[in-house]
XYZ file of C-alpha atoms in Angstrom:
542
model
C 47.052 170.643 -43.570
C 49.605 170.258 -46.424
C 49.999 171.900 -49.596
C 52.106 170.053 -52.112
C 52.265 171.177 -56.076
C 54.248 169.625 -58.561
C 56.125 172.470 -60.655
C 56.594 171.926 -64.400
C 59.948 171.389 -65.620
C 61.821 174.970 -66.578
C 61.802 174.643 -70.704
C 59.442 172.152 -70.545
C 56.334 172.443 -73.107
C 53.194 173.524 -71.893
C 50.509 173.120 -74.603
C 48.030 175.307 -72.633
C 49.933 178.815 -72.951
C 53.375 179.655 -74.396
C 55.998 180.390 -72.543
C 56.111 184.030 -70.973
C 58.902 186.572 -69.827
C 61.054 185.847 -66.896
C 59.678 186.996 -63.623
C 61.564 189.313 -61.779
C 63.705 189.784 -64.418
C 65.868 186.603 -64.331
C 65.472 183.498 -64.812
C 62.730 181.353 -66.619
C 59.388 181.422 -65.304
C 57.410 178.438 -63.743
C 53.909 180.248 -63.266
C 51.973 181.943 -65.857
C 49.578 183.664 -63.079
C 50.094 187.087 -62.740
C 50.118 189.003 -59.214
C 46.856 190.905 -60.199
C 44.855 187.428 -60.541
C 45.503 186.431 -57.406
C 43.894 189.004 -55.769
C 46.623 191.691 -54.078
C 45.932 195.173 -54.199
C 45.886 197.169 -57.050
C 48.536 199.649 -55.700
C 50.890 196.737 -54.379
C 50.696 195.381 -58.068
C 51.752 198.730 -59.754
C 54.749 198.877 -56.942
C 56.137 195.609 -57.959
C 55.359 196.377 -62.166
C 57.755 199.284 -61.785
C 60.741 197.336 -61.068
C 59.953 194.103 -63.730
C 57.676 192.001 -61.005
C 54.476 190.493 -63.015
C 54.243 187.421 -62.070
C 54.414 184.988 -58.644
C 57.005 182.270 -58.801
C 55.395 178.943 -57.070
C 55.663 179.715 -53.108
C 54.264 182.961 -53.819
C 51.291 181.652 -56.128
C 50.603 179.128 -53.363
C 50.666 181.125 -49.952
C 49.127 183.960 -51.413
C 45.350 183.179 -51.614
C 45.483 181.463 -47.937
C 47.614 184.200 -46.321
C 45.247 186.865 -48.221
C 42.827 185.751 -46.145
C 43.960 185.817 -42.787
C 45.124 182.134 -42.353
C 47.878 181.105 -40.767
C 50.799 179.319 -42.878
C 53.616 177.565 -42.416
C 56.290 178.602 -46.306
C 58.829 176.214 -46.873
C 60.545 176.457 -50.301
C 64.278 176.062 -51.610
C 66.576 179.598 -51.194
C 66.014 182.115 -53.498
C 62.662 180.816 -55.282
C 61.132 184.060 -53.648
C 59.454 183.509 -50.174
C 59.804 187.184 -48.757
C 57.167 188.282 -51.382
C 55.154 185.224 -50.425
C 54.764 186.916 -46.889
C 55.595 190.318 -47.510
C 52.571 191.208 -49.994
C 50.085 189.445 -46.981
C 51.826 191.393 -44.590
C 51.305 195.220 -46.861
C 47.825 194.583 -46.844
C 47.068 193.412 -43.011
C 47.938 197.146 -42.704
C 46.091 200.382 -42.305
C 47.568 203.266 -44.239
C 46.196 207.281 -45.765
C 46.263 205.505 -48.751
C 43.238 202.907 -47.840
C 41.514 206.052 -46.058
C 41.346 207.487 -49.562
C 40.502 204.608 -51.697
C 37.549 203.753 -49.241
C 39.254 200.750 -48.309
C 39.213 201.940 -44.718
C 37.795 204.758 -42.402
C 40.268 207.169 -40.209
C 39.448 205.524 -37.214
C 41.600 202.531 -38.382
C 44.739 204.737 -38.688
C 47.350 204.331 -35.893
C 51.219 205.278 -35.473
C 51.832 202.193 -33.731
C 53.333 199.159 -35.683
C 50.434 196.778 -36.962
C 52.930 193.964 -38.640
C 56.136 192.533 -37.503
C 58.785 190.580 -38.869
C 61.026 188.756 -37.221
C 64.761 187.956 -38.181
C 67.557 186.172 -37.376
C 70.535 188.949 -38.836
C 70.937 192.115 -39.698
C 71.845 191.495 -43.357
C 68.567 189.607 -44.236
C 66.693 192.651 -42.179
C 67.900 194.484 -44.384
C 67.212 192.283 -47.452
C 63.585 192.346 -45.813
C 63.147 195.796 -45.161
C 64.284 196.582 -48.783
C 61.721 194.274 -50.293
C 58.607 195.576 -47.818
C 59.630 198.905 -49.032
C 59.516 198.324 -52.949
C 56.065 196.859 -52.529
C 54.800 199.031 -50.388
C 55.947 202.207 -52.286
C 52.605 203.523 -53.770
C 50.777 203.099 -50.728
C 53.398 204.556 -48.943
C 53.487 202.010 -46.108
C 56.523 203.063 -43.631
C 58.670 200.288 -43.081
C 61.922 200.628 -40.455
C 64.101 197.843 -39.722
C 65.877 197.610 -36.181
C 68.527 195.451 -35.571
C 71.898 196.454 -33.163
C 74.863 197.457 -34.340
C 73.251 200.910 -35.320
C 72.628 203.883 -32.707
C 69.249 203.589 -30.355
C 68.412 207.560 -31.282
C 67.571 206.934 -34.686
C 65.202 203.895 -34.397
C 63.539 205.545 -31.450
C 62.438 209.132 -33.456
C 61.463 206.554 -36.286
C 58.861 204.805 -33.827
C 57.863 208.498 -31.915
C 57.211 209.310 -35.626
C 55.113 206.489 -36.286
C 55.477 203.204 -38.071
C 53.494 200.954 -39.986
C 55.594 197.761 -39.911
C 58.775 196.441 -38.009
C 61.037 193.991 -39.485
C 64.093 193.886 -36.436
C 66.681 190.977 -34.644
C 65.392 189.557 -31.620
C 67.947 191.330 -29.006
C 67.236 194.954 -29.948
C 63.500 194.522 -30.322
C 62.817 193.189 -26.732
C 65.635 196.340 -25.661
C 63.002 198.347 -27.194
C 60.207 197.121 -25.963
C 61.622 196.866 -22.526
C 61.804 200.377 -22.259
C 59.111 201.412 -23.458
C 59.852 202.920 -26.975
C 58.095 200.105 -29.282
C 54.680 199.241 -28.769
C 53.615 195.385 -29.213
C 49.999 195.681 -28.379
C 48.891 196.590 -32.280
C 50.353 193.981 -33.980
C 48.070 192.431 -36.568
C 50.456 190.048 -38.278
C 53.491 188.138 -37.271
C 55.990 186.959 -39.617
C 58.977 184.754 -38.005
C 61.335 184.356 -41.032
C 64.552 181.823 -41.694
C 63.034 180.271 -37.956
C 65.350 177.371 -38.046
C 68.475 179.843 -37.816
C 66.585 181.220 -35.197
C 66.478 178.253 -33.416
C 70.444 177.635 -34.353
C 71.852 180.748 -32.646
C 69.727 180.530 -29.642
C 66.736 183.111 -30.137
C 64.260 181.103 -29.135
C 63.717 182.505 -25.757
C 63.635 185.902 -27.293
C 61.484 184.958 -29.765
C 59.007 183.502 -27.025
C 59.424 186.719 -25.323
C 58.264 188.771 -28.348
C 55.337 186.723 -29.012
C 54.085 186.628 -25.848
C 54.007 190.035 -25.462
C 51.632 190.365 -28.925
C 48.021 190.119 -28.896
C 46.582 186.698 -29.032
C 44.072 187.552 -31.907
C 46.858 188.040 -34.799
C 47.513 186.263 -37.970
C 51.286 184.529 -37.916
C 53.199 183.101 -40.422
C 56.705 181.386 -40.839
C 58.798 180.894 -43.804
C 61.918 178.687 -44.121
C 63.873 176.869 -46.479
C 64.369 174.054 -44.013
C 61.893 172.706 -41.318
C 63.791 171.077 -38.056
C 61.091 169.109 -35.870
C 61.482 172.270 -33.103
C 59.886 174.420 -35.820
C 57.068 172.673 -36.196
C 56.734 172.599 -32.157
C 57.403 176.184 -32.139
C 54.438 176.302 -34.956
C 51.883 173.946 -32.944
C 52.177 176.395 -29.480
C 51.635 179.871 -31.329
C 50.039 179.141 -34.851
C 45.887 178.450 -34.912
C 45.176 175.770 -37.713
C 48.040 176.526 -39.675
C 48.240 175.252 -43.903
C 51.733 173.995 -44.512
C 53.097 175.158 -48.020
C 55.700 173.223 -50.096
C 56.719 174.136 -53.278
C 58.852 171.474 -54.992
C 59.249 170.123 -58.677
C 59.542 167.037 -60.175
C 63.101 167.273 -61.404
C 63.867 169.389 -58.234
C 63.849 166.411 -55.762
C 66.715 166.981 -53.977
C 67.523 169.403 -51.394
C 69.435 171.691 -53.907
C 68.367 174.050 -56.540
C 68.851 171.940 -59.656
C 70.247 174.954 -61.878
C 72.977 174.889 -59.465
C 76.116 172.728 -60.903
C 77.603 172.246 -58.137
C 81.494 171.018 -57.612
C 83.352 169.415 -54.438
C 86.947 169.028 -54.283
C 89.805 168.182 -52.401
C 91.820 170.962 -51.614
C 95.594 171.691 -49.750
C 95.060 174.734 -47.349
C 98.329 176.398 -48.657
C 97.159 176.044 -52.247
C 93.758 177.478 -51.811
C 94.293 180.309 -52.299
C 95.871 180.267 -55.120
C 92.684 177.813 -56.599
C 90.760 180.656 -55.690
C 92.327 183.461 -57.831
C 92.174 181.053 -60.682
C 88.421 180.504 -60.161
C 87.420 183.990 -60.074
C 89.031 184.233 -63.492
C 86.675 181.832 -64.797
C 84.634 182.586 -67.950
C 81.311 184.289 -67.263
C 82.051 184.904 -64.087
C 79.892 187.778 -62.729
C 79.685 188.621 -58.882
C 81.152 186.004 -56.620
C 80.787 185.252 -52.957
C 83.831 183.343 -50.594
C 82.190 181.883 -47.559
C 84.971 181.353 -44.523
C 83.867 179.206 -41.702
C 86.228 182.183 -39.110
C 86.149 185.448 -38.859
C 89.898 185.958 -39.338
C 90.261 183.285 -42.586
C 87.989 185.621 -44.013
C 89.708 188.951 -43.310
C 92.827 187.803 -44.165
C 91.758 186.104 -47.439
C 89.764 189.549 -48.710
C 93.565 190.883 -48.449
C 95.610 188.677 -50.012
C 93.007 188.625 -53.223
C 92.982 192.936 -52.998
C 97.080 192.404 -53.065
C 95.970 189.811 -56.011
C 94.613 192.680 -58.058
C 90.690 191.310 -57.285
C 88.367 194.090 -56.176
C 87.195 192.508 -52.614
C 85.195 193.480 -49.680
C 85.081 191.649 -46.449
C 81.732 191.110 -43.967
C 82.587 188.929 -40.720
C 81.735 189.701 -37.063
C 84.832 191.721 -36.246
C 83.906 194.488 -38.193
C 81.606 197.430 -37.321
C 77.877 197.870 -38.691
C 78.916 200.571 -40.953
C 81.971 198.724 -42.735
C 79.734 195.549 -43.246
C 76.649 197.656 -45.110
C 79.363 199.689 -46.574
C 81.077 196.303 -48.241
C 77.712 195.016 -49.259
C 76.789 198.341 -50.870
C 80.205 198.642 -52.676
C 78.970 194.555 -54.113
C 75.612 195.394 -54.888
C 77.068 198.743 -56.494
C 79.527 196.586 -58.142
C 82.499 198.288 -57.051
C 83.765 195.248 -55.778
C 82.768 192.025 -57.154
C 84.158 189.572 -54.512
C 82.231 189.174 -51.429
C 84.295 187.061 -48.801
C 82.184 186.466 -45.295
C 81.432 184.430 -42.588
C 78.279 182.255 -42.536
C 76.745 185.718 -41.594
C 75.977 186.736 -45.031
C 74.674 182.985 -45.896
C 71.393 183.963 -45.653
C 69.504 187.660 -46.009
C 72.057 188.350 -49.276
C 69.933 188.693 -52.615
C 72.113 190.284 -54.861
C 71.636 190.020 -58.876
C 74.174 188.847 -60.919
C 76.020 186.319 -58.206
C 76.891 183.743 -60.565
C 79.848 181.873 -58.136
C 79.684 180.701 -54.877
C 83.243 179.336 -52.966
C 82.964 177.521 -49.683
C 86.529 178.500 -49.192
C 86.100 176.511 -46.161
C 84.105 172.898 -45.702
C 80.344 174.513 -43.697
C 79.446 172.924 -40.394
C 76.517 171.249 -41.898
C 73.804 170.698 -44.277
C 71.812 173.826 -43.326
C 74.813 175.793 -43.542
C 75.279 174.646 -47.078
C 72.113 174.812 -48.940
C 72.237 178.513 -47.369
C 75.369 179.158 -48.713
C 74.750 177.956 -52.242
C 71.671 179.804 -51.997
C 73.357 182.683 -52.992
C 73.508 182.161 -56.438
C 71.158 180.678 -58.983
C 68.187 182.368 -57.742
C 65.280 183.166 -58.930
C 65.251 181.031 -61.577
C 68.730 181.775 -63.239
C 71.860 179.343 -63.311
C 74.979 179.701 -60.920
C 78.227 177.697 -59.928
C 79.298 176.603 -55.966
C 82.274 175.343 -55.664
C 83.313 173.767 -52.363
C 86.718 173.309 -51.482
C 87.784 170.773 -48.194
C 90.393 170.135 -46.714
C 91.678 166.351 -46.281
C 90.926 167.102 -42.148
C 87.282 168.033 -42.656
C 86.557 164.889 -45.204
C 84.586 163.316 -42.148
C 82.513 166.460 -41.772
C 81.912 166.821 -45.183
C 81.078 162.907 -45.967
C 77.855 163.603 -43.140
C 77.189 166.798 -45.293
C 77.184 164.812 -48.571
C 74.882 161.818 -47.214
C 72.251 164.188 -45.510
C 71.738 166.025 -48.881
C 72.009 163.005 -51.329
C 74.753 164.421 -53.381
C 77.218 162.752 -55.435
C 80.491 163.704 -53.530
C 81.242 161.277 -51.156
C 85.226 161.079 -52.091
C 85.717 164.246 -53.622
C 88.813 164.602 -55.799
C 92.411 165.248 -55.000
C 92.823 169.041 -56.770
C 95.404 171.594 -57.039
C 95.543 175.142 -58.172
C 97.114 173.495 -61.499
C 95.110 170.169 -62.236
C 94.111 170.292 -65.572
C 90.360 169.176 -65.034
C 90.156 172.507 -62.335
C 90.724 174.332 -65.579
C 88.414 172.289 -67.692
C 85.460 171.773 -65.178
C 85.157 175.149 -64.478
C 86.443 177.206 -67.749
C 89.623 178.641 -66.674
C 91.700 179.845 -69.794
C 94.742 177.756 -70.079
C 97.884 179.720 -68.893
C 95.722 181.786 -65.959
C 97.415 182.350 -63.221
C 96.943 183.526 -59.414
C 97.176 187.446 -59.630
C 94.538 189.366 -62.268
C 95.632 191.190 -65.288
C 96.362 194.941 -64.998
C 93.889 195.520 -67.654
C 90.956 193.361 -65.780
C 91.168 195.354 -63.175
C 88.402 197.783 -63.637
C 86.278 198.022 -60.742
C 86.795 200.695 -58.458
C 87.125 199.248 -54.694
C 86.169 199.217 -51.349
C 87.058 202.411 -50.742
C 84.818 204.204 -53.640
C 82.303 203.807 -51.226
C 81.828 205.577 -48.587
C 81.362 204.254 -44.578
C 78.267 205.741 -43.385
C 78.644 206.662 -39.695
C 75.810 204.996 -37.721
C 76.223 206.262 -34.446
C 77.712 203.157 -33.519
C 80.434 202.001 -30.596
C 83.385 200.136 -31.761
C 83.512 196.408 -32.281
C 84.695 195.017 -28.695
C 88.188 194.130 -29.772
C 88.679 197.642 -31.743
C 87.820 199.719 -28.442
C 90.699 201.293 -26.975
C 92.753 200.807 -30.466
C 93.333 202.989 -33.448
C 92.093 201.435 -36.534
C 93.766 202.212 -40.121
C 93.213 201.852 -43.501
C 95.070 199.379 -45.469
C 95.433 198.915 -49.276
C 93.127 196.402 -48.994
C 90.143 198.229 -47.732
C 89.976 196.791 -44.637
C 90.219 198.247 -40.984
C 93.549 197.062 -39.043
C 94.057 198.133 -35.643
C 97.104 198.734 -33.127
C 97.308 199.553 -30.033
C 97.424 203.431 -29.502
C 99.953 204.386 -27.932
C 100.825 205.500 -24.165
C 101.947 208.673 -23.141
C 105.029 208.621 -21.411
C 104.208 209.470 -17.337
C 106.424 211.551 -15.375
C 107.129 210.655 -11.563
C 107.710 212.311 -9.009
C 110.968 211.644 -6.537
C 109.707 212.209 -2.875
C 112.204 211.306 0.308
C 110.554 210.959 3.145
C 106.744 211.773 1.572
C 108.198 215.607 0.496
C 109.631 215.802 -2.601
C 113.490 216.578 -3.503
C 114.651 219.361 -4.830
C 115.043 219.719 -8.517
C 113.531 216.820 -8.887
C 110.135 217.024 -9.861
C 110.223 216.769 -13.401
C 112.784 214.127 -13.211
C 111.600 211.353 -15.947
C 110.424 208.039 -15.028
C 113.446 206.428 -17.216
C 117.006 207.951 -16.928
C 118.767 207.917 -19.697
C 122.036 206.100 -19.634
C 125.261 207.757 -18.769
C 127.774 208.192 -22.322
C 130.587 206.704 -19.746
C 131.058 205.166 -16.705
C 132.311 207.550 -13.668
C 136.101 206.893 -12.826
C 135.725 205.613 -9.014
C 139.275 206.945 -8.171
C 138.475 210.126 -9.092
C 136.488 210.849 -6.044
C 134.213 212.949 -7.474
C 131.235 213.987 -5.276
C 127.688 212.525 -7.134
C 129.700 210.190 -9.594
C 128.267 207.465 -8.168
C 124.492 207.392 -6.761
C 123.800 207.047 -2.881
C 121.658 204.406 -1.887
C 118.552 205.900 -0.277
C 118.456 205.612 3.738
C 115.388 202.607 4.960
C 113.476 203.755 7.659
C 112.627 201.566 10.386
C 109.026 201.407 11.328
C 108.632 201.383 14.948
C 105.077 200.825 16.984
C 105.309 204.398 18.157
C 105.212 206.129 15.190
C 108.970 207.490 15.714
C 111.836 206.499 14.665
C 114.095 204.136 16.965
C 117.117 206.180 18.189
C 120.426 205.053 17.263
């Protein structure tokens, strides 16, 4: 079963109400429905008044009356138009809490300290994102929510589950380590949520995945949410959903695969004069927040330097760092002591962060998926953003495939510099800007006005056995520590010789060559005796 609704145009007029607030305090709203009409719990509603939440954008006003009712669904819906809400307010009431024991809602009997929800995710950023979301619902009701994900000590996470827990949003790999030994119990589980399943299915979790849900009663309620869905999600649907309503949410003037308050730009770019491009875009007018997307790990490191040299306050999250300095650079950008986020395609999804009003593909993304995820970044929930995508004349073929799949006018982007005039005009750059920011622009306070939080974590592998520094631009650099220097011992004969025990490895160099005529006794150094081995044992006599 499909579910298809046609949204209304954003600004269009709507003779049966006038036009309301925005909803989650951006954007314009598309729904004039409220969360309270559509049935959720009183104490859920109150949660998500508190912080500016009245009223369900489309996915949201569409899943909610079948997933309210136990069905299984099947979200799909554009980036940021809201699905964790569309499965997280289900997901707060398929659990037991005090708080339903009080209201009459439930009897003590129904009260456990094992998880009764999961949620399943492909990175530790969107757990996070999740986690953070579950929470703010779930606050009057008090619902206990702990994410588990690796990168983070085993200690913690396992006193949170002794404790008790009411729902589990975790990565794959460290929620089957748990449940291997022992330390998270599966056999409670009410509802199962498998979120952003086709990046599951990209980084080769689907065996884990299997694992997980195999190990869950049969009886459960699951749902899965994506922005895109690849035929082996809809396999992966068939073998572990019962009956399950599939959920679009599109528009009419939405029809591509883009958000359409998006303006997006594509342009050919010279990889020594990116960087440059990029100083002058981040000087744009308007800009807010802004996120650099790097296709390597090290592109990205070394590009949050140069802009920190720049005079830009940046942050860096890529693979290569630990846990604690990637949650500490995405608290300094949600904190807004740094304003430029450059990552890997590990922050493409899972990042929700207000106020993100550029996106840079610094580097052309391997696909289409990669893309829309990227971009996804900004102009969410209803409010407008900029991506910019910059490629070099190598990855034209790659980005020509991107272009088609989506049905975007790009297909020969043009030839741009760091000084073309329509750079400038396209994208509001002051005339005169150039590469490094203004003294007096530079107002934020840094990376390092926030603090790392230690997380009981080991080392990233290629850190381990070096010292790592800070540099002036925030990030960790690390050389090799260095080796003592070790002191043999001269033996002749397997005893040592005398007064020479703490003889250094290394001799240092003699000021002057000895004088040979001189005869002097130790000028010059004997050359040690060889033994000959014999069979016996003994030496041959001479």
């Amino acid at each position: 079963m499909v579910l298809r609704r046609a949204i209304p145009r954003a600004g269009a007029v709507r003779p049966a109400s006038p036009p309301h607030p925005a909803s989650h305090g951006r954007g314009k709203l598309l729904s004039t429905t409220t969360f309270r009409e559509l049935g959720i719990l009183p104490e859920s509603a109150e949660a998500l008044e508190a912080v500016g939440i009245t009223t369900p954008f489309p996915i949201q006003e569409m899943t909610l009356p079948v997933a309210l009712a136990g069905g299984d669904v099947i979200g799909q819906a554009k980036t940021g138009t809201g699905k964790t809400l569309g499965f997280g307010l289900p997901l707060l009431e398929a659990v037991t809490v005090p708080a339903d024991v009080e209201s009459g809602r439930a009897t003590p009997e129904q009260l456990t300290d094992a998880p009764q929800a999961l949620v399943v995710v492909p990175t530790r950023e969107l757990c996070q994102q999740v986690t953070g979301d579950l929470l703010t619902a779930g606050k009057v009701r008090n619902v206990r929510v702990l994410s588990i994900y690796g990168g983070r000590a085993y200690e913690p996470q396992v006193e949170a589950l002794r404790k008790g827990v009411d729902i589990v949003v975790g990565t794959p790999g460290r929620l089957l380590d748990l449940a291997g030994q022992r330390k998270l119990n599966l056999k409670q589980i009410r509802a199962l949520v498998l979120d952003e399943a086709d990046e599951m299915l990209d980084l080769g979790f689907l065996p884990d995945v299997e694992k997980i849900i195999q190990q869950l009663p049969a009886k459960r309620q699951t749902m899965l949410f994506s922005a895109t869905m690849p035929g082996q999600v809809i396999s992966l649907a068939r073998r572990y959903m019962s009956q399950p309503t599939h959920i679009r949410a599109t528009a009419p003037d939405d029809e591509g695969a883009t958000v359409a308050n998006t303006t997006q730009h594509v342009f050919r770019a010279h990889s020594l004069d990116k960087q440059e491009m990029v100083a002058r875009i981040l000087q744009a007018e308007g800009r807010g927040l802004a996120m650099i997307f790097c296709r390597t790990k090290r592109t990205a490191a070394d590009l949050a330097e140069q802009l920190t040299r720049r005079g830009f306050a940046a942050g860096a999250v890529h693979g290569d760092l630990g846990q604690g300095a990637r949650e500490q650079a995405l608290r300094a950008f949600r904190n807004g002591k740094v304003d430029v986020l450059v990552c890997t395609d590990v922050a493409a999804r899972g990042i929700d962060v207000e106020g993100v009003t550029h996106v840079i593909n610094y580097q052309s993304p391997e696909d289409e998926k990669t893309y829309l995820h990227r971009i996804g970044r900004t102009g969410r929930a209803g409010a407008s953003g900029t991506a910019v995508t910059l490629v070099d004349w190598d990855d034209i073929p790659r980005w020509q495939l991107i272009n088609k799949a989506l049905e975007l006018p790009f297909p020969d982007p043009e030839e741009t510099y760091s000084t073309s005039p329509h750079l400038h005009e396209l994208l509001g750059i002051a005339e005169g800007t150039k590469g490094v920011l203004p003294r007096a622009e530079r107002t934020r306070a840094g990376l390092a006005a926030e603090e790392v939080e230690d997380l009981g974590e080991r080392p990233p592998r290629r850190a381990r056995g070096a010292k790592a520094v800070g540099s002036a631009s925030g990030t960790r650099e690390e050389r090799p520590a260095r080796r003592s220097t070790r002191q043999r011992r001269r033996t002749r004969g397997g005893a040592p010789v005398e007064g020479a025990a703490a003889a250094p490895a290394k001799a240092e160099p003699a000021a002057s060559a000895p004088d040979a005529g001189t005869g002097t006794e130790g000028a010059a150094r004997t050359p040690r005796r060889r033994r000959r081995r014999t069979r016996s044992g003994a030496p041959k006599a001479d």
